[in-house]
Amino acid sequence: MQQTVLIIDDEPDIRELLDITISRMGLHTIAVGNVRDALQALSKTENISLCLTDIKLPDGSGLEIVRHIQQNAMCTAVAVLTAYGSTELAVEALKAGAFDFINKPVSVEQLRSLVKTALKLDRRENQFDGSSNTRLLGETQSIVNLREQILKLSRSQAPVYISGESGSGKEVVARLIHANGPRSDAPFVPVNCGAIPSELVESEFFGHSKGSFTGAYDHKEGLFEAANGGTLFLDEVADLPLNMQVKLLRAIQEKAVRRIGSNQEIPVDVRILSATHRDLSKAVAAEHFRSDLFYRINVIEVQVPSLRDRASDIPLLAKFMLERIGRDWGVNPPTLDKSALNSLCNYGFPGNVRELENIIERAATLCEKGTITASDLSLPSPIQQANIQNKTSDSGSHFLAASGQLEEYIAGIEKEIIADALEANRWNKTESAKNLGLTFRQFRYKLKKYNLE
């Protein structure tokens, strides 16, 4: 059956361009010029797969179309056309339920890409798809709600900001949003923004041309190009240097990148998902993170619950982890005795699901006769737990947060302290160095090291 696309634009030339381009893709089109005719077409025509609407119309707004479709025709994807510089309206449309947006003047290549992606939704079953390698296990209400939210978000192209504590499963959520959406056959490219040296960030994201700098012996595609057609997941996005944040914002808004050393822009079709364990709004308030980028990537926020907030899921998670260990090791999976299960359920897990995985794997190695006891878990005593809790910050205890990455963790703390000192002294470097007991030369070195100049 031929799929139908509804086109809504009051400018005849643009309406004709859209009509011709989409018709040549083998699709049936209905083209109208105002809200009234659009609503009439939606009520009379069955199985409209995609609605493409301008934001500003003679008798109303394209947002009315978006909201009408959300309430009455959820199976219809809706995308909006926005004039250059109307990013705020595009973001508002995404929040209202629009699938995606495209800027005027319309690029035929971008239009075709958007239409193809949107129409893939029409062929996907409306059910949650968790692969064997990526699962969101749990039966608590918060996890049930999260799975429903993932399914809804997977049908959109809106940027999603995933917040939650370290180890809570933010990347799992990002992978499931990708896997359940129309881009599931395209690449999912995760990148830890805090793990890239500041001098290499631009090259990693945008690529470089041969000879553009010392060591650039060949052309290299960046992460945006690698994720073209798919999803780019920016983990620990709060760690991006300020100068890179400006360039990232432009790439997201223009849907194009320019390799270092090249004058040619490369169109990219990438969905942006981002995450951090930090409070990004506080980073914006402290001017460590650009507000315009924050509002661009935080169109929709997803909160991943901590493990202690869904403690009743611990037995289910532990059982799954043990079964996976059994498969990987080629042995019968160990079991947890009652004392071990009680100990796990009463532990606070500042390191969340990642910490549970480490504890289970260690206990499976140490246990005897295939049964894990409370002593095999090596959990902190109640007094030790209390001490850890007293030292716990928003990101978890220092000990657990630094596990396996001590130098990077200490560097992150030092960077925050220096940034706070600069803020307190209104960016007076001499006073900031004096407050921290550093020589000015030492302070300048650290500013350069952490890209805070």
Coordinates of C-alpha atoms in Angstrom, one line a residue:
M1 CA 0.0 0.0 0.0
Q2 CA 1.4 3.4 -1.0
Q3 CA 2.2 5.6 2.0
T4 CA 0.8 9.1 2.2
V5 CA 2.6 12.3 3.3
L6 CA 0.7 15.4 4.2
I7 CA 2.5 18.7 3.3
I8 CA 1.5 22.0 5.0
D9 CA 3.1 25.3 3.9
D10 CA 1.6 28.6 2.9
E11 CA 4.3 29.4 0.4
P12 CA 3.3 27.9 -3.0
D13 CA 7.0 27.5 -4.2
I14 CA 8.1 25.6 -1.1
R15 CA 4.9 23.5 -1.1
E16 CA 5.6 22.6 -4.8
L17 CA 9.2 21.7 -4.1
L18 CA 8.2 19.5 -1.2
D19 CA 5.5 17.9 -3.2
I20 CA 7.7 17.1 -6.2
T21 CA 10.6 15.8 -4.1
I22 CA 8.5 13.5 -2.0
S23 CA 6.3 12.3 -4.9
R24 CA 9.5 11.2 -6.7
M25 CA 10.2 9.0 -3.8
G26 CA 7.2 6.9 -4.8
L27 CA 4.9 8.4 -2.1
H28 CA 1.4 9.8 -2.3
T29 CA 1.2 13.4 -1.2
I30 CA -1.5 15.8 -0.1
A31 CA -0.4 19.5 -0.1
V32 CA -2.4 22.2 1.8
G33 CA -1.6 25.8 2.8
N34 CA -3.2 26.3 6.2
V35 CA -4.2 24.8 9.5
R36 CA -7.9 24.4 8.7
D37 CA -7.3 22.4 5.5
A38 CA -4.6 20.3 7.3
L39 CA -7.0 19.3 10.1
Q40 CA -9.7 18.5 7.5
A41 CA -7.2 16.3 5.6
L42 CA -6.2 14.5 8.8
S43 CA -9.8 13.8 9.6
K44 CA -10.8 12.5 6.2
T45 CA -7.6 10.6 5.1
E46 CA -6.7 7.3 6.6
N47 CA -3.2 6.1 7.2
I48 CA -1.2 9.3 6.8
S49 CA 2.3 8.1 7.6
L50 CA 4.0 11.5 7.8
C51 CA 2.9 15.1 8.2
L52 CA 5.4 17.8 7.2
T53 CA 4.3 21.2 8.5
D54 CA 5.6 24.8 8.5
I55 CA 5.6 26.4 12.0
K56 CA 4.1 29.7 10.9
L57 CA 0.8 29.4 9.0
P58 CA -1.8 32.1 8.0
D59 CA -4.5 30.9 10.4
G60 CA -2.4 29.5 13.2
S61 CA 0.7 27.5 14.1
G62 CA 2.2 24.2 13.1
L63 CA 2.4 23.5 16.8
E64 CA -1.4 23.1 16.6
I65 CA -0.9 20.3 14.0
V66 CA 1.7 18.6 16.2
R67 CA -0.6 18.6 19.3
H68 CA -3.6 17.5 17.3
I69 CA -1.6 14.5 15.9
Q70 CA -0.3 13.6 19.4
Q71 CA -3.9 13.5 20.7
N72 CA -5.6 11.9 17.7
A73 CA -3.2 10.2 15.4
M74 CA -0.2 8.8 17.3
C75 CA 0.7 6.6 14.3
T76 CA 1.5 9.6 12.2
A77 CA 5.0 11.0 12.4
V78 CA 5.1 14.8 12.3
A79 CA 8.1 17.0 11.3
V80 CA 8.3 20.8 11.3
L81 CA 9.8 23.3 8.9
T82 CA 11.5 26.2 10.6
A83 CA 13.0 29.5 9.3
Y84 CA 16.7 30.1 9.9
G85 CA 17.2 31.2 13.5
S86 CA 14.0 29.8 14.8
T87 CA 15.6 27.0 16.8
E88 CA 13.5 27.9 19.9
L89 CA 10.3 27.1 18.0
A90 CA 11.8 23.9 16.7
V91 CA 12.7 22.8 20.2
E92 CA 9.2 23.7 21.4
A93 CA 7.8 21.5 18.6
L94 CA 10.0 18.6 19.6
K95 CA 8.8 18.9 23.2
A96 CA 5.2 18.9 21.9
G97 CA 5.8 15.5 20.2
A98 CA 7.3 16.3 16.7
F99 CA 9.5 13.6 15.2
D100 CA 12.1 16.0 13.9
F101 CA 12.6 19.4 12.2
I102 CA 14.3 20.8 9.1
N103 CA 15.5 24.3 8.5
K104 CA 14.5 26.5 5.5
P105 CA 15.8 26.8 2.9
V106 CA 15.1 23.1 2.6
S107 CA 18.0 20.9 1.6
V108 CA 16.6 18.2 -0.7
E109 CA 19.1 15.7 0.6
Q110 CA 18.2 16.4 4.2
L111 CA 14.5 16.2 3.3
R112 CA 14.8 12.8 1.7
S113 CA 16.8 11.5 4.7
L114 CA 14.1 12.8 7.1
V115 CA 11.3 11.2 5.1
K116 CA 13.0 7.9 4.9
T117 CA 13.7 7.8 8.6
A118 CA 10.2 8.9 9.6
L119 CA 8.6 6.2 7.3
K120 CA 10.6 3.5 9.0
L121 CA 8.4 4.1 12.1
D122 CA 5.4 3.0 10.2
R123 CA 6.9 -0.5 9.8
R124 CA 8.0 -1.0 13.4
E125 CA 5.9 -2.8 15.9
N126 CA 4.8 -0.7 18.9
Q127 CA 6.5 -2.8 21.5
F128 CA 9.6 -2.7 23.6
D129 CA 12.6 -4.5 22.1
G130 CA 15.4 -5.3 24.4
S131 CA 18.2 -7.3 22.8
S132 CA 20.0 -10.1 24.7
N133 CA 23.0 -7.8 25.0
T134 CA 21.1 -4.7 26.1
R135 CA 18.4 -5.1 28.7
L136 CA 16.7 -2.9 31.2
L137 CA 15.8 -5.4 33.9
G138 CA 13.4 -4.7 36.7
E139 CA 9.8 -4.9 37.9
T140 CA 9.5 -1.8 40.0
Q141 CA 7.2 0.9 38.9
S142 CA 10.1 3.3 38.1
I143 CA 11.6 0.8 35.7
V144 CA 8.2 0.0 34.1
N145 CA 7.7 3.7 33.5
L146 CA 11.2 4.1 32.2
R147 CA 10.6 1.3 29.6
E148 CA 7.4 3.1 28.5
Q149 CA 9.3 6.4 28.2
I150 CA 12.1 4.8 26.1
L151 CA 9.5 3.4 23.7
K152 CA 7.9 6.8 23.3
L153 CA 11.2 8.6 22.9
S154 CA 12.4 6.0 20.3
R155 CA 9.7 7.3 17.9
S156 CA 11.1 10.8 18.1
Q157 CA 14.3 12.4 16.9
A158 CA 14.4 14.9 19.7
P159 CA 17.7 15.2 21.6
V160 CA 17.4 13.4 24.9
Y161 CA 19.4 14.2 28.1
I162 CA 19.8 11.2 30.4
S163 CA 20.6 12.0 34.0
G164 CA 21.4 9.7 36.8
E165 CA 24.1 8.5 39.2
S166 CA 27.3 6.8 38.0
G167 CA 26.7 3.1 37.3
S168 CA 22.9 3.4 37.2
G169 CA 22.6 2.4 33.5
K170 CA 22.5 5.6 31.4
E171 CA 24.2 4.0 28.4
V172 CA 21.8 1.1 28.6
V173 CA 18.9 3.6 28.3
A174 CA 20.6 5.3 25.3
R175 CA 21.2 2.0 23.5
L176 CA 17.6 1.0 24.0
I177 CA 16.3 4.4 22.7
H178 CA 18.4 3.7 19.6
A179 CA 17.5 0.0 19.2
N180 CA 13.7 0.7 19.4
G181 CA 13.8 3.6 16.9
P182 CA 14.0 3.9 13.1
R183 CA 17.8 4.3 13.2
S184 CA 18.3 0.8 14.8
D185 CA 20.0 -0.5 11.6
A186 CA 22.5 2.4 11.6
P187 CA 25.5 2.9 13.9
F188 CA 25.2 3.7 17.6
V189 CA 28.4 5.6 18.5
P190 CA 29.1 6.1 22.2
V191 CA 31.9 8.6 23.2
N192 CA 33.1 9.4 26.7
C193 CA 33.7 13.2 26.5
G194 CA 35.8 13.2 29.6
A195 CA 38.3 10.6 28.2
I196 CA 39.4 12.6 25.2
P197 CA 42.4 14.9 25.7
S198 CA 41.3 18.6 25.2
E199 CA 43.7 19.1 22.3
L200 CA 42.2 16.2 20.3
V201 CA 38.5 16.8 21.0
E202 CA 37.8 18.7 17.8
S203 CA 39.6 16.2 15.6
E204 CA 37.8 13.3 17.3
F205 CA 34.4 14.8 16.8
F206 CA 34.8 16.4 13.3
G207 CA 37.7 14.6 11.8
H208 CA 40.7 16.2 10.0
S209 CA 42.2 16.5 6.5
K210 CA 45.6 15.1 5.6
G211 CA 48.4 17.5 6.6
S212 CA 46.1 19.8 8.6
F213 CA 48.4 19.6 11.6
T214 CA 51.5 17.7 12.7
G215 CA 50.7 14.0 12.8
A216 CA 47.7 14.2 10.5
Y217 CA 49.2 11.7 8.0
D218 CA 45.9 10.9 6.4
H219 CA 42.3 11.9 6.1
K220 CA 40.2 10.9 9.1
E221 CA 36.4 10.9 9.6
G222 CA 35.1 12.1 13.0
L223 CA 32.5 10.7 15.3
F224 CA 29.7 12.7 13.7
E225 CA 30.5 11.1 10.3
A226 CA 30.9 7.6 11.9
A227 CA 27.4 8.0 13.4
N228 CA 25.8 9.4 10.2
G229 CA 22.3 8.0 9.9
G230 CA 22.4 6.7 13.4
T231 CA 22.9 7.9 17.0
L232 CA 25.8 9.7 18.7
F233 CA 25.8 9.2 22.5
L234 CA 27.7 11.9 24.4
D235 CA 28.5 10.3 27.7
E236 CA 29.8 12.7 30.5
V237 CA 28.9 15.6 28.2
A238 CA 29.6 18.0 31.1
D239 CA 33.4 17.4 30.7
L240 CA 33.5 19.0 27.2
P241 CA 35.8 22.1 27.1
L242 CA 33.9 25.3 26.6
N243 CA 35.5 26.1 23.2
M244 CA 34.3 22.7 21.9
Q245 CA 30.8 23.3 23.3
V246 CA 30.4 26.2 20.8
K247 CA 31.4 24.0 17.9
L248 CA 29.2 21.1 19.0
L249 CA 26.2 23.4 19.2
R250 CA 26.8 24.6 15.7
A251 CA 27.1 21.1 14.3
I252 CA 23.9 20.0 16.0
Q253 CA 22.0 23.1 14.7
E254 CA 23.4 23.1 11.2
K255 CA 23.4 19.3 10.8
A256 CA 26.8 19.6 9.2
V257 CA 30.5 19.3 10.2
R258 CA 33.7 20.6 8.8
R259 CA 36.9 18.6 9.2
I260 CA 40.0 20.4 10.6
G261 CA 41.9 21.8 7.6
S262 CA 39.0 21.7 5.2
N263 CA 36.6 24.4 3.9
Q264 CA 34.0 21.9 2.9
E265 CA 31.0 21.2 5.1
I266 CA 29.8 17.6 5.3
P267 CA 26.0 17.1 5.9
V268 CA 25.3 14.7 8.7
D269 CA 22.1 13.1 9.9
V270 CA 22.7 12.2 13.5
R271 CA 20.5 11.9 16.6
I272 CA 22.1 13.2 19.7
L273 CA 21.7 11.5 23.1
S274 CA 23.7 12.8 26.0
A275 CA 24.3 11.9 29.7
T276 CA 26.2 12.9 32.7
H277 CA 26.2 12.0 36.4
R278 CA 26.7 15.7 37.3
D279 CA 24.0 18.3 37.8
L280 CA 24.2 20.0 34.4
S281 CA 22.0 22.9 35.5
K282 CA 24.5 23.7 38.3
A283 CA 27.3 23.6 35.7
V284 CA 25.3 26.1 33.6
A285 CA 24.8 28.4 36.6
A286 CA 28.5 28.3 37.3
E287 CA 29.2 29.0 33.7
H288 CA 31.2 25.8 33.2
F289 CA 28.6 24.7 30.6
R290 CA 27.0 26.8 27.9
S291 CA 23.3 27.5 28.5
D292 CA 22.5 27.5 24.8
L293 CA 24.0 24.0 24.4
F294 CA 22.3 22.8 27.5
Y295 CA 18.8 23.8 26.2
R296 CA 19.6 22.3 22.8
I297 CA 20.6 18.8 24.1
N298 CA 18.1 18.9 27.0
V299 CA 14.9 19.0 24.9
I300 CA 13.6 15.9 26.9
E301 CA 15.2 14.7 30.1
V302 CA 15.1 11.1 31.3
Q303 CA 15.9 10.3 34.9
V304 CA 17.5 6.9 35.5
P305 CA 16.7 5.7 39.1
S306 CA 19.5 4.6 41.4
L307 CA 19.7 1.0 42.5
R308 CA 18.8 1.8 46.1
D309 CA 15.6 3.5 44.8
R310 CA 14.6 0.1 43.3
A311 CA 16.1 -2.3 45.8
S312 CA 13.4 -4.9 45.2
D313 CA 14.9 -5.4 41.7
I314 CA 18.2 -6.6 43.2
P315 CA 17.4 -10.3 43.4
L316 CA 16.3 -10.3 39.7
L317 CA 19.4 -8.4 38.6
A318 CA 21.7 -10.7 40.6
K319 CA 20.1 -13.8 39.2
F320 CA 20.5 -12.5 35.6
M321 CA 24.2 -11.6 36.3
L322 CA 24.9 -15.1 37.7
E323 CA 23.2 -16.8 34.7
R324 CA 25.4 -14.7 32.4
I325 CA 28.5 -15.6 34.3
G326 CA 27.6 -19.3 34.0
R327 CA 27.2 -19.0 30.2
D328 CA 30.4 -17.0 29.8
W329 CA 32.5 -19.4 32.0
G330 CA 30.8 -22.6 30.7
V331 CA 29.7 -23.7 34.1
N332 CA 26.5 -24.1 36.1
P333 CA 25.8 -20.6 37.5
P334 CA 26.4 -20.1 41.2
T335 CA 23.5 -19.4 43.5
L336 CA 22.9 -17.0 46.3
D337 CA 22.0 -18.3 49.7
K338 CA 19.6 -16.5 51.9
S339 CA 22.2 -14.6 53.9
A340 CA 23.9 -13.3 50.7
L341 CA 20.6 -12.2 49.3
N342 CA 19.6 -10.4 52.5
S343 CA 23.0 -8.7 52.6
L344 CA 22.6 -7.4 49.0
C345 CA 19.1 -6.2 49.6
N346 CA 20.2 -4.2 52.7
Y347 CA 23.3 -2.7 51.1
G348 CA 23.1 0.9 49.8
F349 CA 25.0 0.4 46.5
P350 CA 26.5 3.9 46.0
G351 CA 28.0 2.5 42.8
N352 CA 24.6 1.3 41.6
V353 CA 24.2 -1.6 39.0
R354 CA 27.9 -1.4 38.0
E355 CA 28.9 -2.0 41.6
L356 CA 26.5 -4.9 41.9
E357 CA 28.0 -6.5 38.8
N358 CA 31.5 -6.2 40.3
I359 CA 30.4 -7.7 43.6
I360 CA 28.6 -10.6 41.9
E361 CA 31.5 -11.5 39.7
R362 CA 34.0 -11.3 42.6
A363 CA 31.8 -13.5 44.8
A364 CA 31.3 -16.0 42.0
T365 CA 35.0 -16.4 41.8
L366 CA 35.5 -16.8 45.5
C367 CA 32.6 -19.0 46.5
E368 CA 32.8 -22.7 47.1
K369 CA 30.5 -25.5 46.0
G370 CA 28.6 -23.2 43.7
T371 CA 26.9 -21.3 46.6
I372 CA 27.6 -17.6 47.4
T373 CA 27.3 -16.7 51.1
A374 CA 27.3 -13.3 52.7
S375 CA 31.0 -13.6 53.5
D376 CA 31.8 -14.2 49.8
L377 CA 30.3 -10.8 48.9
S378 CA 32.9 -8.9 50.9
L379 CA 30.5 -6.0 51.5
P380 CA 31.6 -3.2 53.9
S381 CA 30.5 -3.6 57.5
P382 CA 27.7 -1.4 58.8
I383 CA 30.3 0.9 60.3
Q384 CA 32.3 1.1 57.1
Q385 CA 29.1 1.7 55.2
A386 CA 28.3 4.6 57.5
N387 CA 31.7 6.1 57.0
I388 CA 31.4 5.8 53.3
Q389 CA 28.0 7.4 53.4
N390 CA 29.4 10.3 55.4
K391 CA 32.0 10.9 52.7
T392 CA 29.5 10.5 49.9
S393 CA 29.0 13.4 47.5
D394 CA 26.3 13.7 44.8
S395 CA 28.3 11.4 42.6
G396 CA 28.8 8.6 45.2
S397 CA 31.7 7.8 47.5
H398 CA 35.2 8.9 46.5
F399 CA 36.4 5.3 46.9
L400 CA 33.8 3.8 44.6
A401 CA 33.7 6.6 42.1
A402 CA 37.4 6.5 41.7
S403 CA 37.5 2.7 41.3
G404 CA 39.7 1.8 38.3
Q405 CA 40.3 5.5 37.3
L406 CA 42.0 7.2 40.3
E407 CA 44.0 9.7 38.3
E408 CA 41.1 10.8 36.1
Y409 CA 38.8 11.1 39.2
I410 CA 41.3 13.2 41.1
A411 CA 41.9 15.4 38.0
G412 CA 38.2 16.0 37.8
I413 CA 38.0 17.1 41.4
E414 CA 41.0 19.4 41.0
K415 CA 39.5 20.9 37.9
E416 CA 36.2 21.7 39.7
I417 CA 38.1 23.2 42.6
I418 CA 40.1 25.5 40.3
A419 CA 37.0 26.5 38.4
D420 CA 35.2 27.3 41.7
A421 CA 38.2 29.4 42.9
L422 CA 38.1 31.4 39.6
E423 CA 34.4 31.9 40.0
A424 CA 34.7 33.1 43.6
N425 CA 37.4 35.5 42.6
R426 CA 35.7 36.8 39.5
W427 CA 38.3 35.1 37.3
N428 CA 41.2 37.0 39.0
K429 CA 44.0 34.4 38.5
T430 CA 46.4 35.9 41.0
E431 CA 43.9 35.9 43.8
S432 CA 42.7 32.4 42.9
A433 CA 46.2 31.0 43.0
K434 CA 46.8 32.7 46.3
N435 CA 43.6 31.2 47.8
L436 CA 44.7 27.7 46.7
G437 CA 48.3 28.0 48.0
L438 CA 49.8 27.8 44.5
T439 CA 52.4 29.9 42.8
F440 CA 51.1 31.8 39.8
R441 CA 53.2 29.6 37.5
Q442 CA 51.7 26.5 39.0
F443 CA 48.2 27.9 38.7
R444 CA 48.8 28.9 35.0
Y445 CA 50.0 25.3 34.3
K446 CA 46.8 23.8 35.7
L447 CA 44.6 26.3 33.8
K448 CA 46.2 25.2 30.6
K449 CA 46.1 21.5 31.6
Y450 CA 42.3 21.7 32.3
N451 CA 41.6 24.1 29.4
L452 CA 40.2 26.7 31.8
E453 CA 42.0 29.7 30.3

